[in-house]
Every structure is written in C-alpha cells, then in structure tokens.
Short mmCIF file of C-alpha atoms in Angstrom, two decimals:
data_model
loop_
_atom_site.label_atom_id
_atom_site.label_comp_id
_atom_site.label_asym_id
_atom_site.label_seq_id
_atom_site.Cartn_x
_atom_site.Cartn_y
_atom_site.Cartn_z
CA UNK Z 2 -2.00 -34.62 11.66
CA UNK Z 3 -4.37 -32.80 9.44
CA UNK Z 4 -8.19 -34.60 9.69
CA UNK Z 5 -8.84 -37.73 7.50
CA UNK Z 6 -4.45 -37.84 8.15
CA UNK Z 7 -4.94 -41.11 9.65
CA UNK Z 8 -7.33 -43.01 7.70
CA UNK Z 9 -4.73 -41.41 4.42
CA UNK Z 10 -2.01 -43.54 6.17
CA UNK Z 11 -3.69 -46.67 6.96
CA UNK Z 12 -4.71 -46.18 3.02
CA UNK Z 13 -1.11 -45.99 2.19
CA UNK Z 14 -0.16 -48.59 4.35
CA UNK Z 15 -2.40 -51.19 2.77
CA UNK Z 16 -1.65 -50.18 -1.01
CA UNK Z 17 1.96 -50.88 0.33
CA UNK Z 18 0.98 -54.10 1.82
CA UNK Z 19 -0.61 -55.06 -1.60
CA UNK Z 20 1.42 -54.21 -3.71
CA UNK Z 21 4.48 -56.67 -1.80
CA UNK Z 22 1.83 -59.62 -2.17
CA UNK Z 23 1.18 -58.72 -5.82
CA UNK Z 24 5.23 -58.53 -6.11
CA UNK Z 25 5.69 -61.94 -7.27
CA UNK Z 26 2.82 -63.01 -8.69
CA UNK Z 27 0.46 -60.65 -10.86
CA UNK Z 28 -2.35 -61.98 -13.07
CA UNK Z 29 -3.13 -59.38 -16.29
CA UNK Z 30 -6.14 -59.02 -18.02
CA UNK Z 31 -6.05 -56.36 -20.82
CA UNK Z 32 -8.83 -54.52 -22.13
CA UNK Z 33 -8.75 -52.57 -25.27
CA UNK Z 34 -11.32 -49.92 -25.10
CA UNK Z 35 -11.07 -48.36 -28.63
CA UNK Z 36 -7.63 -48.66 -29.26
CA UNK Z 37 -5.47 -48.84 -32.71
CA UNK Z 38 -4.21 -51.95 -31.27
CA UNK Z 39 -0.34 -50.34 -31.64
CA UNK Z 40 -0.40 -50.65 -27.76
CA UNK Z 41 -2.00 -54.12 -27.69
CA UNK Z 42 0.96 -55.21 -30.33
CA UNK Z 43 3.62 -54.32 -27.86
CA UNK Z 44 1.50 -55.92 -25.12
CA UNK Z 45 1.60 -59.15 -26.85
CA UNK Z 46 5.70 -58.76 -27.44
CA UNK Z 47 5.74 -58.89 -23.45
CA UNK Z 48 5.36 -62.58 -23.50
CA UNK Z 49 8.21 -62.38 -26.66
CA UNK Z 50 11.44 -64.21 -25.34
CA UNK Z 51 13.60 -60.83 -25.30
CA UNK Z 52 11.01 -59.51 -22.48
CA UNK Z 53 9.58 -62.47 -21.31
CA UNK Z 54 7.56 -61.37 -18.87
CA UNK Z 55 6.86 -64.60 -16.93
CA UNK Z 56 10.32 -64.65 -15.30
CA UNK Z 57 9.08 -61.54 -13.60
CA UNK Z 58 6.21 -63.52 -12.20
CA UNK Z 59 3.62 -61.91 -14.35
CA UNK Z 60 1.15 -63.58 -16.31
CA UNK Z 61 -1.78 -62.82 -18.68
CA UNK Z 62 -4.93 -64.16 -18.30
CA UNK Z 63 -7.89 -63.98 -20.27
CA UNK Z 64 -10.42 -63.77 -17.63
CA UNK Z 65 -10.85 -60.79 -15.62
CA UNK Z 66 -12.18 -62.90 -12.23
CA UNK Z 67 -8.42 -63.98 -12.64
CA UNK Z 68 -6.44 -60.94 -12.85
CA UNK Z 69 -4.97 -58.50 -9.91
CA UNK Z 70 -4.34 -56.20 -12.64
CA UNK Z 71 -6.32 -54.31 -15.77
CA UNK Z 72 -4.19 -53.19 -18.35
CA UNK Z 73 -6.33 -50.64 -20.32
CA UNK Z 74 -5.57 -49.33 -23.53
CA UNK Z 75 -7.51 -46.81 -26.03
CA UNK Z 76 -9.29 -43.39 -25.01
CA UNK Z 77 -12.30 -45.39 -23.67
CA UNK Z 78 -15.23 -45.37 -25.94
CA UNK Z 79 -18.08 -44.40 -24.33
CA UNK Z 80 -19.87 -47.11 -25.90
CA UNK Z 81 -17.29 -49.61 -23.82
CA UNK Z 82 -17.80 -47.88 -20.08
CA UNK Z 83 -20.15 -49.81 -19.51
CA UNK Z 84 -18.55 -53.53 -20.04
CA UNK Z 85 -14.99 -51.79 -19.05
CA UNK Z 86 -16.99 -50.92 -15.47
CA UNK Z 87 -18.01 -54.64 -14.95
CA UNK Z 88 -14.61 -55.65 -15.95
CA UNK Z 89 -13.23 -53.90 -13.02
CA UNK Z 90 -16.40 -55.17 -10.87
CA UNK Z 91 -15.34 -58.51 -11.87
CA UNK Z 92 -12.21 -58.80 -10.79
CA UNK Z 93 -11.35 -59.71 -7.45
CA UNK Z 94 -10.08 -57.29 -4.55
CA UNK Z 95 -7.70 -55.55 -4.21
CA UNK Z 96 -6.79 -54.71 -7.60
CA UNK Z 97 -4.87 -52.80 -10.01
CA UNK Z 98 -5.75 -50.44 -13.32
CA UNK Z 99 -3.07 -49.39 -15.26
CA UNK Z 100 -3.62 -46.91 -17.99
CA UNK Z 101 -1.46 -47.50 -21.03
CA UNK Z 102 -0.60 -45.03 -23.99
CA UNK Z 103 -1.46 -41.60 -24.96
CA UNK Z 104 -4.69 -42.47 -25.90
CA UNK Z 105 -5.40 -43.67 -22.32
CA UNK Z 106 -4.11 -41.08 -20.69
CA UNK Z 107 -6.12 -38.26 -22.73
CA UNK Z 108 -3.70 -37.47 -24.95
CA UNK Z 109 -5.26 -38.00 -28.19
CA UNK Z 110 -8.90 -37.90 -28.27
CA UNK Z 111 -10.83 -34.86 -26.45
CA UNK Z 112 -13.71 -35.78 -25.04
CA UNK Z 113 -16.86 -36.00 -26.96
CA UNK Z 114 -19.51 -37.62 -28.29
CA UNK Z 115 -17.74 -40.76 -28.99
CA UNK Z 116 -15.28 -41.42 -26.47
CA UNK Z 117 -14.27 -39.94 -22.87
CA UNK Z 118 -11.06 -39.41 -23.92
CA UNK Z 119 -9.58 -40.83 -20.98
CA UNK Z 120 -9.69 -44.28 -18.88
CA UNK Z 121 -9.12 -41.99 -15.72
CA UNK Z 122 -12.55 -40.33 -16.29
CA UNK Z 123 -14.15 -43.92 -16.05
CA UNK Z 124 -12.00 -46.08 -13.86
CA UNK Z 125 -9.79 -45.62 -10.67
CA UNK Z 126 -6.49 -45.42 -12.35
CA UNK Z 127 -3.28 -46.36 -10.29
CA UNK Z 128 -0.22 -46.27 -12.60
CA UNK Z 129 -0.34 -44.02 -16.07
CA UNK Z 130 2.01 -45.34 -18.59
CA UNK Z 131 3.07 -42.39 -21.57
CA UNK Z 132 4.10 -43.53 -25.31
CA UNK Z 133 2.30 -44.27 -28.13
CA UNK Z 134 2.52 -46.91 -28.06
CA UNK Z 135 4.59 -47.48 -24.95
CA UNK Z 136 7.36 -49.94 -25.57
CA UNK Z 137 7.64 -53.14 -24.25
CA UNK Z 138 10.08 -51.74 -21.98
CA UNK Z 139 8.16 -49.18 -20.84
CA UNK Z 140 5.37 -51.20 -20.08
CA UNK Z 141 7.55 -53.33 -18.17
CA UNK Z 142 8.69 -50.44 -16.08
CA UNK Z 143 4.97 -49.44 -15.77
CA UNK Z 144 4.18 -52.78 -13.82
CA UNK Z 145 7.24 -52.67 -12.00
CA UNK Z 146 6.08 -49.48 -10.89
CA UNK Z 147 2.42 -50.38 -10.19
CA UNK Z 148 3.62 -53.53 -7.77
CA UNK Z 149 5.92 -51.34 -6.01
CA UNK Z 150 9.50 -53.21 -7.56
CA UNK Z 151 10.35 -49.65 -9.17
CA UNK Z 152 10.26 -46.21 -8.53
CA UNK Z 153 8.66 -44.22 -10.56
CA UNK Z 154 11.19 -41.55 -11.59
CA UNK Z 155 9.38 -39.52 -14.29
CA UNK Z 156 8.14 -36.83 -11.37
CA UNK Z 157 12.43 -35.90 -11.11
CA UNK Z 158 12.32 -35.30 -14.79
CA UNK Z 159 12.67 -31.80 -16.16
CA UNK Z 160 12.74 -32.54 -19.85
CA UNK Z 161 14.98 -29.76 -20.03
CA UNK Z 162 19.07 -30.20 -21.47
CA UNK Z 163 21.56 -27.36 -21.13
CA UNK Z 164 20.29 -25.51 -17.86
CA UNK Z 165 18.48 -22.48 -17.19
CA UNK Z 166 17.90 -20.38 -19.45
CA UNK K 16 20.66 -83.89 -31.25
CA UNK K 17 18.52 -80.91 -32.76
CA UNK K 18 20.34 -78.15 -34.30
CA UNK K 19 18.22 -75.40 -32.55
CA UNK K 20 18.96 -76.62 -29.64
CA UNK K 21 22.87 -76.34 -30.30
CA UNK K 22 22.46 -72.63 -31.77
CA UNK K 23 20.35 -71.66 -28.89
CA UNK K 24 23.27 -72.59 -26.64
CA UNK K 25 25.86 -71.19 -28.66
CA UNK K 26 23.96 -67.96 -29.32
CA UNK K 27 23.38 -67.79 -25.37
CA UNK K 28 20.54 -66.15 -23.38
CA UNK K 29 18.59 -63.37 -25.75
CA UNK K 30 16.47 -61.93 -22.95
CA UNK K 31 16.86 -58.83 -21.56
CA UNK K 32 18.36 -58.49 -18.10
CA UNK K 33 16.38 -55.27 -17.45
CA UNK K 34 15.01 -54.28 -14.81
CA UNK K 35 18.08 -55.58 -12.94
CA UNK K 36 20.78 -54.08 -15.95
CA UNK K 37 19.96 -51.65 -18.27
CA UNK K 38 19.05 -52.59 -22.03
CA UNK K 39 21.38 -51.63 -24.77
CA UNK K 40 18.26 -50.94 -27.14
CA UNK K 41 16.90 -48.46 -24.33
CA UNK K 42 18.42 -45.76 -26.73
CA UNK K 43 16.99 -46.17 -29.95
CA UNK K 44 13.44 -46.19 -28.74
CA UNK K 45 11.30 -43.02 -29.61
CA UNK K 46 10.29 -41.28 -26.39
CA UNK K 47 9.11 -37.86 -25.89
CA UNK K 48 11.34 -34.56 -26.55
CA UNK K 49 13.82 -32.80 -24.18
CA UNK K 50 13.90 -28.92 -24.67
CA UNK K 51 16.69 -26.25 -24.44
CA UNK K 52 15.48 -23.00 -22.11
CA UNK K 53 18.22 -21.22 -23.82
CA UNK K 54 16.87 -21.39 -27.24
CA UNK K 55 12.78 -21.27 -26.07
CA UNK K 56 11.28 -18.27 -26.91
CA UNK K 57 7.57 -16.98 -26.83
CA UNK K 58 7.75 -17.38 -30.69
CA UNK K 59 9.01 -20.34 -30.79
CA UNK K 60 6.87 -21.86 -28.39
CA UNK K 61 4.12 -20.66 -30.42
CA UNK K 62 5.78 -22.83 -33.38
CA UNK K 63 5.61 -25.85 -30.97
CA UNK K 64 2.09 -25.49 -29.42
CA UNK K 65 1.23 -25.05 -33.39
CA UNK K 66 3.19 -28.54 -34.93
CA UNK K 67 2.04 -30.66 -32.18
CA UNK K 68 -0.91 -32.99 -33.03
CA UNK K 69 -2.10 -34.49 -29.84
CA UNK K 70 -1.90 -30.84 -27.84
CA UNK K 71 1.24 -32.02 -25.69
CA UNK K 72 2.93 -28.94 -25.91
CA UNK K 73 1.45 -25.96 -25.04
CA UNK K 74 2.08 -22.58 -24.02
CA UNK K 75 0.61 -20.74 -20.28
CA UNK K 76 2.40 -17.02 -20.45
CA UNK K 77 6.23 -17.34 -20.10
CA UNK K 78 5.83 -21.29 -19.65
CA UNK K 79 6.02 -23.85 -21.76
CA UNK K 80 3.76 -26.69 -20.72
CA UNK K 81 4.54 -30.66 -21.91
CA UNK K 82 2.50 -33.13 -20.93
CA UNK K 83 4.38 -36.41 -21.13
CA UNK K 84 1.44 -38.23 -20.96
CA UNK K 85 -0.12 -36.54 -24.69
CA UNK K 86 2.85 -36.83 -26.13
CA UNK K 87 3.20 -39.46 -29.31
CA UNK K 88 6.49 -39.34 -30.22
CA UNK K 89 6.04 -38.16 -33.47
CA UNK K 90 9.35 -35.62 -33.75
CA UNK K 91 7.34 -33.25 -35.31
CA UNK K 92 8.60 -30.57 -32.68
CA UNK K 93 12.10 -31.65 -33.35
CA UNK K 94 11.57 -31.50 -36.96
CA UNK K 95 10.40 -27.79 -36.60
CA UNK K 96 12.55 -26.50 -33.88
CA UNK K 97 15.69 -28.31 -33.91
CA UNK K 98 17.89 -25.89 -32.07
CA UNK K 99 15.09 -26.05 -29.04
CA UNK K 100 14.29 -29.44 -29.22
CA UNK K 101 15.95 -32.63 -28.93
CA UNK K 102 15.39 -36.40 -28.54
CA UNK K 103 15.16 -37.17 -24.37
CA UNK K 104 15.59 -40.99 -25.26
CA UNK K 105 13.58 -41.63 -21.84
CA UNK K 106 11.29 -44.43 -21.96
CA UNK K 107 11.19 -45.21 -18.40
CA UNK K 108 7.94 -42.44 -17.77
CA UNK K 109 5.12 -44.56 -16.03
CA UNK K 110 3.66 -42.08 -13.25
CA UNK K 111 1.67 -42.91 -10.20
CA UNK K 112 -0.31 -39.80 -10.52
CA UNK K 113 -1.16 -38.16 -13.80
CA UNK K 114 -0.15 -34.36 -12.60
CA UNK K 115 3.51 -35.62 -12.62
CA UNK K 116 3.32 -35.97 -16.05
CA UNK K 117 3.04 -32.21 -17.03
CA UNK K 118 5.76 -30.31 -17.24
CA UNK K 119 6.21 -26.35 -16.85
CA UNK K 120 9.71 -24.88 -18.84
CA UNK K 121 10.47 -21.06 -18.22
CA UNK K 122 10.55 -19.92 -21.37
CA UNK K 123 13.50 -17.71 -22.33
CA UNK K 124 13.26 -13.59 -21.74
CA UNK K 125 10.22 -14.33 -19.58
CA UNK K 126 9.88 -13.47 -15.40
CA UNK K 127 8.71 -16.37 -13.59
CA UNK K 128 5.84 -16.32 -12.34
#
C-alpha cells in the first residue's frame, strides 16, 4: 500500500459510513451564489407532487445549522465567498456540498473580477450536478448519488453514437 | 364528499416512481449532445469549438474535448452540425469528481495520441 494508502481508506470508509446514515434522512439548505435562479426554479419543483422529494426522506430547510447537505447554485460571486464559507462553517459535521448547474461547475462564467467562476474553487465539493438548469430529475439523481443510493454512471459515458470512427 | 378528493382517486398516483422505475418524460428533457466519430472532422470540430457559448466543446489536436459539466443544452452544436451531432437524451450526469465530466472523442482521420 502506497504511503498515506491507509489513512485514504479509513477516509473512504467513513464517507461510506456517512453517507448510509444520511440515506434516509437528509436536511437541504440551498444557497444561490449569483445564480439566474433557472436552477433554484427546478429546486423548488423538487418538493412539486410529481417529484416529491420527501418520500425519499429529503427535506429542505432554511437554516444551514440544520442541513447535512448544501445545495449550491450560481458561479459563486466573489462578493458571496465570504457568507457561502460560513454557510458551510455553520453547518454541522459531517456534511455534504453539492454543486448544481453549469454555472456551478465553471461552465459559464470564467473567472474574473466578479465571480470565481466555480463553487469548487471556494468550497469542498462532493457531487457535481451538469444542466442548465439541471432538471428536477437530475437533481434527484444528483442526491441519490451524493448519499450513496445511486451510482453515478456519467464516468461510463462516451457521448459518442455509431462507434469508432 | 369533495370532488378533488374523488378525481384524485380516480386520476391515481401522479408521482414519479423514479429512482426505483424509469420516468416516461426522461426523454424529452434537453441534456447535452452525443457525437458521431464517423462524421467528426478537424473542420468540423473547429465549427463546434466556434458555435458553442459556454466553451464545452473544444478541440486538443485530433480530440475533441466535451465537458459535460459546461455544457447548457442549448443545441446550438446540433443546429450547426447535424450529421455529427445528435441529442444524447441523458439527464442522469451527476459526477463524484469533476474530471469525469470531460470527455476526449478521436476525431476522424486523426492518430491517437
């Protein structure tokens, strides 16, 4: 086992172990930092009886000392790092961010004066979700993913039809 | 009795069953673009790299390089290639690790590298 091997699987063990408690039962907060609210729309159409997210055990809640979860949308203004950083520091351990839409992900936006371009370059980032905006289903796939009830397939895609060329 | 409550039971349950079935509007929803190696050329992944607005699509030497994670949706790739480019109708794309995201397509007439 290469150096540091060890300590990489106890790490993997525990994210394992957390995500089966958070399996259940997963609190949300979302945080929009600089978004066109598009993703924060299809958010909100979670809770919508076709997706109804509760019967999956998931639940939003407005106060990040609440949540196991931060669902981040928007190319992170750099304005917001600040409050999006004690977000995160306010929530309690151990906890999830999920990164949610192109903008998010550093699709849109480069990075400049204004913005970061991308939530990864402020907070630890566990699960990225693509679309703009991602759509409901998608975003339920994402948290699937991010408590461990999925597997994230997009790594076997080729995004290729009709073979070799 | 209230009449909702009569048409709710004769119009039965309206929420989806997914994650445990699949759901039949799955297909209509935009998602990102599937390519043909067959019809991708240098010049035509030029035309790509060129149309795309949020710099998903991009070319490295013989590759082609799509990042998932840029991409909006917006067909404008389809709209200009349509003999290289079609819908993928995948929505299911989150990703554990950004990397996974981008994509590398030979391109046609190219060695690989």
């Amino acid at each position: 086992m290469s150096p540091g091997g060890q300590e990489q699987a106890a790490a993997e063990d525990l994210r394992h172990a957390v995500r089966r408690q958070f399996g259940r039962s997963l609190h949300i907060r979302t945080l929009d930092t600089g978004s066109c609210a598009a993703c924060e729309q299809e958010i909100r159409m979670l809770a919508a009886p076709h997706y109804d997210l509760q019967r999956l055990g998931f639940f939003f809640t407005p106060a990040p000392r609440h949540a196991d979860l931060l669902l981040v949308t928007g190319p992170m203004l750099r304005a917001f790092a600040a409050a999006a950083g004690k977000t995160y520091d306010a929530m309690p351990g151990p906890k999830l961010v999920v990164a949610t839409g192109a903008c998010a992900l550093g699709g849109v936006y480069q990075p400049d004066a204004f913005s970061y371009g991308s939530v990864g370059e402020v907070l630890p980032v566990d699960v990225w979700i693509p679309g703009c905006p991602p759509s409901p289903l998608a975003l339920l796939q994402g948290l699937l993913v991010a408590v461990g009830r999925l597997a994230g397939k997009v790594s076997a895609l080729s995004f290729t039809v009709g073979g070799e060329p | 009795m209230p009449q909702w409550f009569i048409r709710g039971l004769r119009r039965g349950v309206v929420t989806t069953r997914y994650p445990a079935r699949p759901d039949p509007s799955a297909s209509t929803l935009p998602g990102p673009p599937a390519f043909r190696p067959r019809a991708l050329t240098r010049a035509v992944a030029d035309t790509l790299a060129r149309v795309c607005p949020s710099r998903a699509i991009a070319r490295d030497r013989g590759t082609l390089v799509f990042d998932a994670g840029a991409c909006t949706a917006c067909g404008r790739c389809r709209d200009a290639e349509p003999s290289a480019v079609i819908w993928s109708r995948e929505f299911e794309l989150a990703a554990t690790d950004r990397p996974s995201l981008v994509k590398r397509i030979q391109l046609r007439g190219e060695e690989s590298q």
